Short mmCIF file of C-alpha atoms in Angstrom, two decimals:
data_model
loop_
_atom_site.label_atom_id
_atom_site.label_comp_id
_atom_site.label_asym_id
_atom_site.label_seq_id
_atom_site.Cartn_x
_atom_site.Cartn_y
_atom_site.Cartn_z
CA MET A 1 248.23 42.18 32.75
CA LYS A 2 245.78 42.17 29.88
CA LEU A 3 242.31 43.26 30.96
CA THR A 4 240.52 43.79 27.67
CA ASP A 5 241.27 43.26 24.00
CA ARG A 6 240.17 46.78 23.13
CA LYS A 7 243.72 48.10 23.16
CA LYS A 8 244.43 50.44 20.28
CA VAL A 9 247.85 51.56 19.22
CA VAL A 10 247.77 55.29 18.53
CA VAL A 11 249.89 56.45 15.66
CA LYS A 12 250.28 60.14 15.02
CA LYS A 13 250.73 60.09 11.30
CA GLU A 14 250.65 62.91 8.82
CA MET A 15 247.20 63.53 7.37
CA SER A 16 246.74 62.67 3.73
CA LEU A 17 245.48 65.28 1.29
CA ILE A 18 241.92 63.97 1.46
CA GLU A 19 241.99 64.18 5.25
CA LYS A 20 243.45 67.65 5.15
CA LEU A 21 240.54 68.80 3.02
CA TYR A 22 238.19 68.09 5.96
CA LEU A 23 235.28 67.93 3.52
CA PRO A 24 234.88 64.12 3.47
CA ALA A 25 234.97 64.09 7.27
CA ILE A 26 232.42 66.90 7.45
CA THR A 27 230.12 65.12 5.01
CA GLY A 28 230.44 61.95 7.06
CA GLY A 29 229.50 63.86 10.18
CA MET A 30 226.54 65.42 8.43
CA VAL A 31 225.28 62.00 7.38
CA ILE A 32 225.42 60.92 11.01
CA THR A 33 223.48 63.95 12.26
CA LEU A 34 220.95 63.50 9.45
CA LYS A 35 220.39 59.92 10.56
CA HIS A 36 219.78 61.13 14.09
CA LEU A 37 217.23 63.62 12.76
CA PHE A 38 214.91 60.72 12.00
CA LYS A 39 215.53 58.71 15.13
CA LYS A 40 212.95 58.46 17.87
CA PRO A 41 213.73 61.00 20.60
CA ALA A 42 214.66 59.60 23.98
CA THR A 43 212.71 62.33 25.77
CA VAL A 44 209.99 61.46 28.29
CA ARG A 45 207.50 64.36 28.44
CA TYR A 46 207.47 64.30 32.21
CA PRO A 47 204.30 65.63 33.78
CA GLU A 48 202.11 63.96 31.15
CA VAL A 49 204.16 60.80 30.73
CA LYS A 50 205.87 59.24 33.70
CA ARG A 51 208.97 57.16 33.30
CA GLU A 52 208.68 53.59 34.47
CA ILE A 53 210.18 53.31 37.95
CA ALA A 54 211.37 50.36 40.01
CA ASP A 55 209.06 48.63 42.53
CA ILE A 56 211.38 49.66 45.32
CA TYR A 57 211.78 53.27 44.14
CA ARG A 58 212.70 55.53 47.06
CA GLY A 59 210.67 58.73 46.91
CA GLN A 60 208.74 60.90 49.35
CA HIS A 61 208.29 59.39 52.83
CA VAL A 62 205.06 58.32 54.47
CA LEU A 63 204.36 57.92 58.18
CA LYS A 64 202.15 54.85 58.46
CA ARG A 65 199.07 54.37 60.57
CA ASP A 66 197.96 50.95 61.72
CA ASP A 67 194.71 49.24 60.69
CA GLN A 68 192.75 51.18 63.32
CA GLY A 69 194.18 54.45 62.11
CA ALA A 70 196.58 55.06 64.99
CA GLU A 71 200.00 56.49 64.20
CA ARG A 72 202.70 53.87 64.45
CA CYS A 73 205.55 56.28 65.21
CA THR A 74 206.68 56.33 68.85
CA ALA A 75 209.26 59.09 68.45
CA CYS A 76 212.11 56.79 69.43
CA GLY A 77 214.48 58.83 67.25
CA LEU A 78 216.23 55.88 65.63
CA CYS A 79 215.45 57.22 62.16
CA ALA A 80 216.95 60.59 63.04
CA VAL A 81 220.06 58.84 64.35
CA ALA A 82 220.30 56.65 61.25
CA CYS A 83 219.82 59.54 58.86
CA PRO A 84 223.20 60.32 57.24
CA ALA A 85 221.96 63.67 55.96
CA GLU A 86 220.48 64.72 59.32
CA ALA A 87 217.21 65.56 57.65
CA ILE A 88 214.85 64.25 60.34
CA THR A 89 213.89 66.05 63.53
CA MET A 90 211.12 65.25 65.97
CA THR A 91 209.63 66.21 69.32
CA ALA A 92 208.18 63.45 71.46
CA ALA A 93 205.04 63.75 73.60
CA GLU A 94 203.20 61.47 75.98
CA ARG A 95 199.86 60.02 75.02
CA LYS A 96 196.96 61.31 77.13
CA LYS A 97 193.99 59.24 78.17
CA GLY A 98 191.42 59.09 75.38
CA GLU A 99 194.01 59.46 72.64
CA GLU A 100 194.51 55.72 72.28
CA HIS A 101 192.78 55.66 68.92
CA LEU A 102 195.22 58.32 67.62
CA TYR A 103 198.54 56.96 68.79
CA ARG A 104 199.47 53.32 68.93
CA GLU A 105 201.77 53.45 71.97
CA GLU A 106 202.29 55.57 75.08
CA LYS A 107 204.71 57.94 73.37
CA TYR A 108 204.27 59.65 70.04
CA ALA A 109 205.84 62.30 67.84
CA ALA A 110 204.14 65.65 68.42
CA VAL A 111 206.32 67.19 65.72
CA TYR A 112 207.95 65.15 63.00
CA GLU A 113 209.79 67.01 60.26
CA ILE A 114 211.84 65.87 57.28
CA ASN A 115 213.82 68.47 55.40
CA MET A 116 213.42 67.32 51.81
CA LEU A 117 216.31 69.54 50.72
CA ARG A 118 218.65 67.60 53.01
CA CYS A 119 217.18 64.16 52.42
CA ILE A 120 219.18 61.95 50.09
CA PHE A 121 216.48 59.26 49.86
CA CYS A 122 218.82 56.51 51.00
CA GLY A 123 216.10 54.66 52.92
CA LEU A 124 218.15 54.17 56.09
CA CYS A 125 215.31 55.68 58.16
CA GLU A 126 212.90 52.97 57.09
CA GLU A 127 215.58 50.36 57.73
CA ALA A 128 216.18 51.74 61.24
CA CYS A 129 212.52 52.02 62.21
CA PRO A 130 211.53 49.27 64.69
CA LYS A 131 207.83 50.13 64.48
CA GLU A 132 207.28 49.99 60.70
CA ALA A 133 206.25 53.60 60.91
CA ILE A 134 208.27 55.28 58.17
CA PHE A 135 208.48 54.11 54.57
CA LEU A 136 209.63 55.61 51.32
CA THR A 137 207.05 55.66 48.53
CA ASP A 138 207.11 56.02 44.76
CA ARG A 139 206.03 59.67 44.93
CA ILE A 140 208.41 62.31 43.61
CA VAL A 141 208.85 65.27 45.94
CA PRO A 142 207.43 68.31 44.14
CA VAL A 143 209.66 71.34 43.75
CA SER A 144 209.15 74.60 45.55
CA THR A 145 210.47 78.13 45.25
CA ASN A 146 211.24 78.57 48.94
CA ARG A 147 213.06 76.53 51.53
CA GLU A 148 210.31 76.62 54.17
CA ASP A 149 207.96 74.65 51.94
CA MET A 150 210.50 71.89 51.61
CA ILE A 151 210.41 71.04 55.33
CA TYR A 152 207.66 68.46 55.44
CA GLY A 153 205.72 68.19 58.73
CA LYS A 154 203.24 65.61 59.88
CA ASP A 155 200.50 67.23 57.79
CA LYS A 156 202.28 66.09 54.62
CA LEU A 157 203.91 62.92 55.93
CA VAL A 158 201.27 61.00 57.87
CA GLU A 159 199.18 58.77 55.65
CA ASN A 160 195.53 59.38 55.00
CA MET A 161 193.26 56.48 56.03
CA GLU A 162 191.09 56.95 52.93
CA ASP A 163 194.10 56.63 50.66
CA ARG A 164 196.57 54.25 52.26
CA PHE A 165 199.92 53.23 50.89
CA ASP A 166 200.74 49.63 50.19
CA VAL A 167 204.30 49.19 51.39
CA SER A 168 204.38 45.39 51.18
CA SER A 169 206.69 45.57 48.16
CA ARG A 170 209.28 47.26 50.38
CA GLN A 171 209.34 44.39 52.89
CA THR A 172 211.01 40.99 52.70
CA PRO A 173 208.91 37.78 52.60
CA GLU A 174 210.11 36.98 56.15
CA VAL A 175 208.77 40.25 57.49
CA LEU A 176 205.47 39.84 55.67
CA LYS A 177 205.13 36.34 57.16
CA PHE A 178 205.98 37.60 60.65
CA LYS A 179 203.32 40.29 60.39
CA GLU A 180 200.59 37.66 60.02
CA ASP A 181 201.37 36.35 63.51
CA LYS A 182 198.91 38.32 65.66
CA THR A 183 200.20 36.81 68.95
CA LYS A 184 203.27 39.01 68.71
CA GLY A 185 202.92 42.41 70.38
CA HIS A 186 204.42 44.15 67.39
CA ASN A 187 201.49 43.19 65.23
CA GLN A 188 198.72 44.02 67.69
CA THR A 189 196.75 47.20 67.39
CA TRP A 190 195.45 48.96 70.48
CA VAL A 191 192.06 47.32 69.99
CA ASP A 192 193.68 43.89 69.79
CA LYS A 193 195.49 44.58 73.03
CA GLN A 194 192.30 45.68 74.78
CA ASN A 195 190.56 42.49 73.70
CA LEU A 196 193.50 40.37 74.87
CA ARG A 197 193.43 42.11 78.26
CA LYS A 198 189.68 41.43 78.57
CA ASP A 199 190.24 37.75 77.70
CA ARG A 200 192.99 37.48 80.31
CA LYS A 201 190.71 38.98 83.01
CA LYS A 202 187.98 36.44 82.19
CA HIS A 203 190.30 33.46 82.69
CA MET B 1 203.67 107.50 -9.66
CA ILE B 2 201.41 106.93 -6.64
CA VAL B 3 201.00 103.31 -7.70
CA PHE B 4 204.76 102.97 -7.93
CA ILE B 5 205.33 104.36 -4.44
CA ILE B 6 202.59 102.22 -2.90
CA TYR B 7 203.93 99.12 -4.66
CA LYS B 8 207.48 99.76 -3.43
CA ALA B 9 206.28 100.51 0.10
CA VAL B 10 204.18 97.35 0.22
CA LEU B 11 207.02 95.26 -1.15
CA VAL B 12 209.49 96.72 1.37
CA LEU B 13 207.05 96.03 4.17
CA ILE B 14 206.47 92.46 3.01
CA VAL B 15 210.18 91.70 2.69
CA PHE B 16 210.80 93.32 6.09
CA LEU B 17 208.08 91.26 7.73
CA ILE B 18 209.16 88.06 6.01
CA SER B 19 212.77 88.63 7.11
CA LEU B 20 211.69 89.16 10.71
CA GLY B 21 209.21 86.30 10.63
CA VAL B 22 211.68 83.87 9.16
CA ALA B 23 214.34 85.02 11.63
CA ALA B 24 211.94 84.53 14.54
CA TYR B 25 210.98 81.08 13.41
CA SER B 26 214.62 80.26 12.66
CA THR B 27 215.28 80.48 16.40
CA TYR B 28 212.52 77.93 16.88
CA GLY B 29 213.82 75.87 13.97
CA GLU B 30 217.35 76.02 15.31
CA ARG B 31 216.25 74.63 18.65
CA LYS B 32 214.09 71.95 17.03
CA VAL B 33 216.83 70.87 14.61
CA ALA B 34 219.37 70.80 17.44
CA ALA B 35 216.97 68.74 19.52
CA PHE B 36 216.17 66.21 16.82
CA MET B 37 219.83 65.80 15.93
CA GLN B 38 220.53 65.04 19.58
CA ASP B 39 217.53 62.67 19.91
CA ARG B 40 215.50 65.13 21.95
CA VAL B 41 212.18 66.84 21.17
CA GLY B 42 213.05 70.50 21.75
CA PRO B 43 210.58 73.21 22.76
CA ASP B 44 207.05 71.76 22.81
CA ARG B 45 205.28 73.57 25.64
CA ALA B 46 204.25 76.95 24.18
CA GLY B 47 201.37 76.22 21.83
CA PRO B 48 201.06 73.17 19.56
CA PHE B 49 204.53 71.71 18.92
CA GLY B 50 205.93 74.75 20.75
CA MET B 51 205.03 76.99 17.81
CA LEU B 52 204.55 80.01 20.06
CA GLN B 53 208.06 79.69 21.50
CA PRO B 54 209.52 82.60 19.45
CA LEU B 55 206.76 84.87 20.77
CA ALA B 56 207.52 83.79 24.32
CA ASP B 57 211.24 84.36 23.72
CA GLY B 58 210.61 87.79 22.26
CA LEU B 59 208.35 88.75 25.14
CA LYS B 60 210.99 87.57 27.57
CA MET B 61 213.63 89.69 25.84
CA PHE B 62 211.40 92.77 26.08
CA MET B 63 210.56 92.17 29.73
CA LYS B 64 214.16 91.74 30.89
CA GLU B 65 215.89 94.47 32.81
CA GLU B 66 217.92 96.71 30.57
CA ILE B 67 221.43 97.09 31.91
CA ILE B 68 223.84 99.65 30.46
CA PRO B 69 227.25 99.36 32.17
CA SER B 70 228.23 102.59 33.93
CA VAL B 71 231.68 102.52 32.35
CA SER B 72 230.38 102.09 28.83
CA ASN B 73 229.94 104.68 26.12
CA LYS B 74 226.17 104.90 26.12
CA PHE B 75 225.67 106.27 22.62
CA LEU B 76 227.89 103.64 21.01
CA PHE B 77 226.48 100.96 23.29
CA VAL B 78 223.02 101.53 21.83
CA LEU B 79 224.35 102.12 18.32
CA GLY B 80 226.01 98.67 18.14
CA PRO B 81 222.95 96.41 18.08
CA SER B 82 220.99 98.96 16.04
CA LEU B 83 223.65 98.88 13.33
CA ALA B 84 223.80 95.09 13.39
CA MET B 85 220.04 94.87 12.88
CA LEU B 86 219.93 97.67 10.30
CA THR B 87 222.59 96.17 8.07
CA ALA B 88 221.08 92.72 8.41
CA LEU B 89 217.73 93.98 7.14
CA MET B 90 219.15 96.23 4.41
CA THR B 91 220.53 93.47 2.20
CA GLY B 92 217.09 92.04 1.46
CA VAL B 93 216.21 94.80 -1.01
CA VAL B 94 218.23 93.57 -3.99
CA ILE B 95 217.15 89.94 -3.89
CA PRO B 96 214.62 88.96 -6.58
CA TRP B 97 211.89 86.94 -4.88
CA GLY B 98 210.13 85.99 -8.10
CA SER B 99 209.74 87.24 -11.66
CA SER B 100 206.87 89.75 -11.85
CA ILE B 101 203.17 90.10 -11.14
CA THR B 102 200.84 91.81 -13.61
CA ILE B 103 197.78 93.64 -12.30
CA GLY B 104 195.80 95.55 -14.92
CA ASN B 105 198.25 97.55 -17.01
CA TYR B 106 200.97 97.51 -14.39
CA THR B 107 203.82 95.02 -14.06
CA PHE B 108 205.37 94.67 -10.63
CA PRO B 109 208.74 92.88 -10.44
CA LEU B 110 209.10 91.01 -7.16
CA GLN B 111 212.34 92.76 -6.34
CA ILE B 112 212.47 95.95 -4.34
CA THR B 113 215.24 97.56 -6.34
CA ASP B 114 217.19 96.21 -9.27
CA ILE B 115 220.47 98.07 -9.03
CA ASN B 116 223.04 97.04 -11.60
CA ILE B 117 225.70 96.52 -8.91
CA GLY B 118 223.48 94.39 -6.66
CA VAL B 119 226.24 91.97 -5.72
CA LEU B 120 228.57 94.81 -4.74
CA TYR B 121 225.77 96.40 -2.73
CA VAL B 122 225.28 93.21 -0.73
CA PHE B 123 229.01 93.09 -0.12
CA SER B 124 229.29 96.64 1.11
CA VAL B 125 226.29 96.34 3.41
CA VAL B 126 227.47 93.02 4.82
CA SER B 127 230.93 94.40 5.54
CA PHE B 128 229.24 97.37 7.18
CA GLY B 129 227.64 94.83 9.53
CA VAL B 130 230.96 94.21 11.23
CA TYR B 131 230.80 97.75 12.62
CA GLY B 132 227.76 96.78 14.65
CA ILE B 133 229.77 94.07 16.36
CA MET B 134 232.95 96.14 16.65
CA ILE B 135 231.20 99.19 18.10
CA GLY B 136 229.20 97.04 20.49
CA GLY B 137 232.30 95.22 21.72
CA TRP B 138 234.28 98.42 22.08
CA ALA B 139 231.54 100.39 23.81
CA SER B 140 231.01 97.68 26.42
CA ASN B 141 234.39 98.50 28.00
CA ASN B 142 234.93 94.85 28.82
CA LYS B 143 237.95 92.81 27.82
CA TYR B 144 235.93 89.81 26.68
CA SER B 145 233.66 91.97 24.57
CA LEU B 146 236.64 93.67 23.03
CA LEU B 147 238.35 90.35 22.27
CA GLY B 148 235.15 89.06 20.70
CA ALA B 149 234.81 92.19 18.62
CA LEU B 150 238.44 91.97 17.51
CA ARG B 151 237.99 88.39 16.49
CA ALA B 152 234.81 89.20 14.63
CA SER B 153 236.33 92.04 12.68
CA SER B 154 239.53 90.24 11.71
CA GLN B 155 237.56 87.13 10.77
CA MET B 156 235.10 89.05 8.64
CA ILE B 157 237.80 91.03 6.87
CA SER B 158 239.80 87.85 6.14
CA TYR B 159 236.88 85.93 4.73
CA GLU B 160 235.49 88.84 2.76
CA ILE B 161 238.51 88.69 0.47
CA ALA B 162 237.98 85.05 -0.43
CA MET B 163 234.27 85.69 -0.82
CA GLY B 164 234.87 88.59 -3.15
CA LEU B 165 237.31 86.60 -5.24
CA ALA B 166 234.80 83.75 -5.50
CA ILE B 167 232.27 86.26 -6.79
CA VAL B 168 234.75 87.60 -9.34
CA ALA B 169 234.85 84.20 -11.02
CA LEU B 170 231.06 84.09 -11.03
CA VAL B 171 230.83 87.55 -12.52
CA MET B 172 233.27 86.51 -15.24
CA LYS B 173 230.79 83.83 -16.19
CA THR B 174 227.60 85.88 -15.90
CA GLY B 175 228.99 89.19 -17.11
CA SER B 176 226.69 91.09 -14.77
CA LEU B 177 226.57 92.29 -11.17
CA SER B 178 222.81 92.64 -11.11
CA PHE B 179 220.91 90.02 -9.15
CA SER B 180 217.91 89.92 -11.47
CA GLU B 181 220.23 89.45 -14.45
CA ILE B 182 222.20 86.65 -12.76
CA VAL B 183 219.01 84.86 -11.73
CA ALA B 184 217.34 85.32 -15.12
CA GLN B 185 220.38 83.79 -16.85
CA GLN B 186 219.88 80.59 -14.87
CA GLY B 187 216.28 80.15 -16.02
CA GLY B 188 215.70 77.18 -18.29
CA THR B 189 219.41 76.30 -18.40
CA TRP B 190 222.00 74.95 -16.03
CA ILE B 191 222.37 76.67 -12.64
CA ASN B 192 225.61 78.48 -11.87
CA PHE B 193 226.66 75.78 -9.42
CA ILE B 194 227.43 73.51 -12.37
CA TYR B 195 229.83 76.09 -13.81
CA GLN B 196 231.30 77.27 -10.50
CA PRO B 197 231.37 74.35 -8.02
CA LEU B 198 234.59 75.48 -6.37
CA GLY B 199 233.53 79.10 -6.27
CA CYS B 200 230.21 78.05 -4.76
CA LEU B 201 231.93 76.02 -2.06
CA ILE B 202 234.24 78.93 -1.19
CA PHE B 203 231.29 81.31 -1.16
CA ILE B 204 229.29 79.07 1.19
CA ILE B 205 232.24 78.64 3.56
CA CYS B 206 232.79 82.40 3.60
CA ALA B 207 229.06 82.98 4.14
CA PHE B 208 229.30 80.85 7.26
CA ALA B 209 232.21 82.97 8.46
CA GLU B 210 230.44 86.24 7.61
CA THR B 211 227.33 85.29 9.57
CA ASN B 212 229.41 84.11 12.55
CA ARG B 213 227.91 80.66 12.45
CA THR B 214 229.59 77.46 13.62
CA PRO B 215 232.32 76.41 12.81
CA PHE B 216 233.30 80.08 12.62
CA ASP B 217 231.43 81.39 15.67
CA LEU B 218 234.61 82.45 17.44
CA PRO B 219 233.41 86.00 18.20
CA GLU B 220 230.88 84.60 20.64
CA CYS B 221 232.92 81.61 21.73
CA GLU B 222 231.37 80.87 25.12
CA THR B 223 234.15 78.63 26.34
CA GLU B 224 236.79 81.31 26.03
CA LEU B 225 235.08 84.67 25.94
CA VAL B 226 232.04 84.39 28.26
CA GLY B 227 229.63 85.68 25.61
CA GLY B 228 231.96 87.40 23.17
CA TYR B 229 231.02 90.84 21.90
CA HIS B 230 227.58 90.77 23.52
CA THR B 231 228.76 89.83 27.03
CA GLU B 232 227.53 93.12 28.53
CA TYR B 233 224.28 93.27 26.61
CA SER B 234 220.90 92.49 28.07
CA SER B 235 217.24 92.80 27.23
CA MET B 236 216.24 93.54 23.63
CA LYS B 237 219.67 94.91 22.72
CA LEU B 238 221.00 91.39 23.17
CA GLY B 239 217.92 90.21 21.33
CA PHE B 240 218.82 92.46 18.40
CA TYR B 241 222.29 90.94 18.14
CA LEU B 242 220.96 87.41 18.26
CA PHE B 243 218.14 88.28 15.90
CA ALA B 244 220.47 90.00 13.43
CA GLU B 245 222.39 86.73 13.18
CA TYR B 246 219.26 84.91 12.08
CA VAL B 247 218.25 87.66 9.64
CA ASN B 248 221.79 87.47 8.22
CA MET B 249 221.42 83.74 7.89
CA PHE B 250 218.16 84.15 5.98
CA ILE B 251 219.59 86.79 3.66
CA SER B 252 222.86 84.98 3.00
CA SER B 253 220.92 81.81 2.29
CA ALA B 254 218.84 83.80 -0.21
CA VAL B 255 221.99 85.24 -1.76
CA ILE B 256 223.60 81.80 -2.11
CA MET B 257 220.44 80.42 -3.68
CA SER B 258 220.16 83.38 -6.08
CA LEU B 259 223.77 83.39 -7.18
CA TYR B 260 224.52 79.69 -7.44
CA PHE B 261 221.34 77.61 -7.26
CA GLY B 262 219.07 79.25 -9.78
CA GLY B 263 217.20 81.71 -7.54
CA TYR B 264 213.46 81.68 -8.14
CA ASN B 265 213.66 79.66 -11.37
CA LEU B 266 211.51 76.54 -11.36
CA PRO B 267 212.74 73.29 -12.89
CA PHE B 268 211.23 72.95 -16.41
CA GLN B 269 210.16 76.56 -16.15
CA ASN B 270 209.40 77.06 -19.84
CA LEU B 271 207.11 74.05 -19.83
CA ILE B 272 205.23 75.30 -16.77
CA ALA B 273 205.08 78.86 -18.06
CA SER B 274 203.25 77.74 -21.20
CA HIS B 275 200.51 76.14 -19.10
CA VAL B 276 199.81 78.60 -16.27
CA ASP B 277 199.08 82.29 -15.88
CA GLY B 278 202.01 84.67 -15.30
CA ASN B 279 200.86 85.66 -11.82
CA ILE B 280 200.50 82.07 -10.70
CA LEU B 281 203.91 81.35 -12.15
CA ALA B 282 205.38 84.21 -10.11
CA LEU B 283 203.71 82.83 -6.99
CA LEU B 284 205.07 79.35 -7.70
CA GLN B 285 208.51 80.83 -8.25
CA PHE B 286 208.32 82.70 -4.97
CA LEU B 287 207.26 79.55 -3.09
CA PHE B 288 209.98 77.49 -4.72
CA PHE B 289 212.59 80.10 -3.92
CA PHE B 290 211.32 80.35 -0.35
CA ALA B 291 211.57 76.58 0.06
CA LYS B 292 215.11 76.68 -1.25
CA VAL B 293 216.02 79.47 1.16
CA LEU B 294 214.50 77.54 4.05
CA PHE B 295 216.57 74.55 3.06
CA GLY B 296 219.60 76.85 3.07
CA ILE B 297 218.77 77.90 6.63
CA PHE B 298 218.39 74.26 7.57
CA PHE B 299 221.80 73.62 6.03
CA PHE B 300 223.30 76.33 8.22
CA MET B 301 221.79 74.63 11.28
CA TRP B 302 222.75 71.19 10.10
CA ILE B 303 226.40 72.27 9.90
CA ARG B 304 226.17 73.99 13.26
CA TRP B 305 225.05 70.86 15.07
CA THR B 306 227.52 68.63 13.26
CA ILE B 307 230.97 70.18 13.54
CA PRO B 308 232.80 71.90 16.39
CA ARG B 309 234.33 75.33 16.02
CA PHE B 310 237.79 76.01 14.68
CA ARG B 311 240.70 77.17 16.77
CA TYR B 312 241.57 80.75 15.96
CA ASP B 313 244.87 80.00 14.22
CA GLN B 314 243.15 77.29 12.16
CA LEU B 315 240.52 79.83 11.19
CA MET B 316 243.13 82.27 9.98
CA ASN B 317 245.09 79.52 8.19
CA LEU B 318 241.96 78.39 6.39
CA GLY B 319 241.06 81.90 5.37
CA TRP B 320 244.41 83.22 4.21
CA LYS B 321 246.39 80.15 3.21
CA ILE B 322 243.71 77.97 1.66
CA LEU B 323 240.59 79.86 0.63
CA ILE B 324 242.27 82.90 -0.91
CA PRO B 325 244.75 80.89 -3.06
CA LEU B 326 241.93 78.55 -4.01
CA SER B 327 239.68 81.37 -5.11
CA ILE B 328 242.50 82.95 -7.13
CA PHE B 329 243.04 79.57 -8.75
CA ASN B 330 239.32 79.44 -9.44
CA ILE B 331 239.43 82.78 -11.23
CA LEU B 332 242.40 81.58 -13.27
CA ALA B 333 240.74 78.27 -14.17
CA THR B 334 237.51 80.02 -15.11
CA GLY B 335 239.41 82.43 -17.35
CA VAL B 336 241.38 79.68 -19.05
CA LEU B 337 238.26 77.59 -19.63
CA MET B 338 236.32 80.53 -21.00
CA TYR B 339 239.17 81.39 -23.34
CA ALA B 340 239.50 77.78 -24.45
CA LEU B 341 235.75 77.55 -25.14
CA GLY B 342 235.85 80.82 -27.02
CA LYS B 343 233.46 82.66 -24.68
CA VAL B 344 235.63 85.78 -24.42
#
């Protein structure tokens, strides 16, 4: 079967005198290296210049909060189960009264840790998450000189309300359309639910 | 007398500092040339354009832990790199860096010492340099070091013969072994390269072998011998070996330029000399010579980043079966030509 037309018949022939001299070949090589001397380097000077990355680049994770600032994660553990590198661990806790503005549902992750040395940035955690709580962002995980620093807890993972992450580029148009439907429980914040309950009592 | 001593001391100091400075910046140049030839940018973090990189490298070498293997011969272990550095720096004294500077009633030639066997002196000192490598490799008490040292010594001895024979043909033409004489002969006329193209080529090839540069860097062949003769070396003793290579490169480039490419002589020198002062002329000559030598160093690097290294049997074949017969033929051809042209 012929796959390409790049086939080349190799003949091991005696070298001619010119070839045996090596000098023409060496000069040819030197011309090539001299040409490269004046070519534009391919180097990207990293910390100052950042290479262009894809819209769906998978970098450091973020644990999302909802619009009221409550953590979306309910410590269901599906991300940890989905993780092929076993990088995610968590401890669940029950929400106390008065913490409704902090945690979106009755259960939350008291401890949530991702070992960035184990993580392979495959994105299966965000795919597994039913609560839209974990997403990968375009941030590059900074290096560290010890292993302890590379285990990221909630202090580094949970998003800051002053500086939120737009993750809409990581979601399909169907999902984005579904999220606009506020009658679905998934899209209601705790405040929305309270208002709905009040409305229901009135009727 | 006092003036003479001060002048010699100053000149020695200047040549010493220039050799070290050029060697230091050759390491930077080497990395930059390598980078540009591979479409990279090379060191650019330390200072503007990475200009302070040699200082950082030197500091690093000094700060590293100094390890002397317990099974080594300590005296010889320290002697090795010292010898390599010493011999590398010693050859600079016979090279004429320019004609002469006149201050008051005194005339100062820009050459530390003009011995009438300058070429032989360079040879003897350069061949002495192999002891640095041999002693270092032997004293390390390590098989890779020893193999590297063996390779280095046999390679240097093989290529020295061809180099010497190439010089014989040159000396037949110039009739002198003194560097200043050979360089002065090339002023205002054709350079020796025109008369001795084959000899020049052989000399350059042998110079590459003598300085252990690619394609003849088998003594430190990383793929086979870990690090070659300096496997066991660390800290500044390693630095001395690496540094000696660059000093050697600088000096051999200067020797090639002096012997075959006109040394410090400017093009249209007589015309320029009639227009400018003697001191300025000497300065111009020095600058021109320096530029030539820097190009020579660049040429060494250019070759290094173009061709891979030889296999050891190929190296020996090239040395004994090709270069030596060729250089003997060169002597013969030179003699016949000189006889035919009635120069003898």
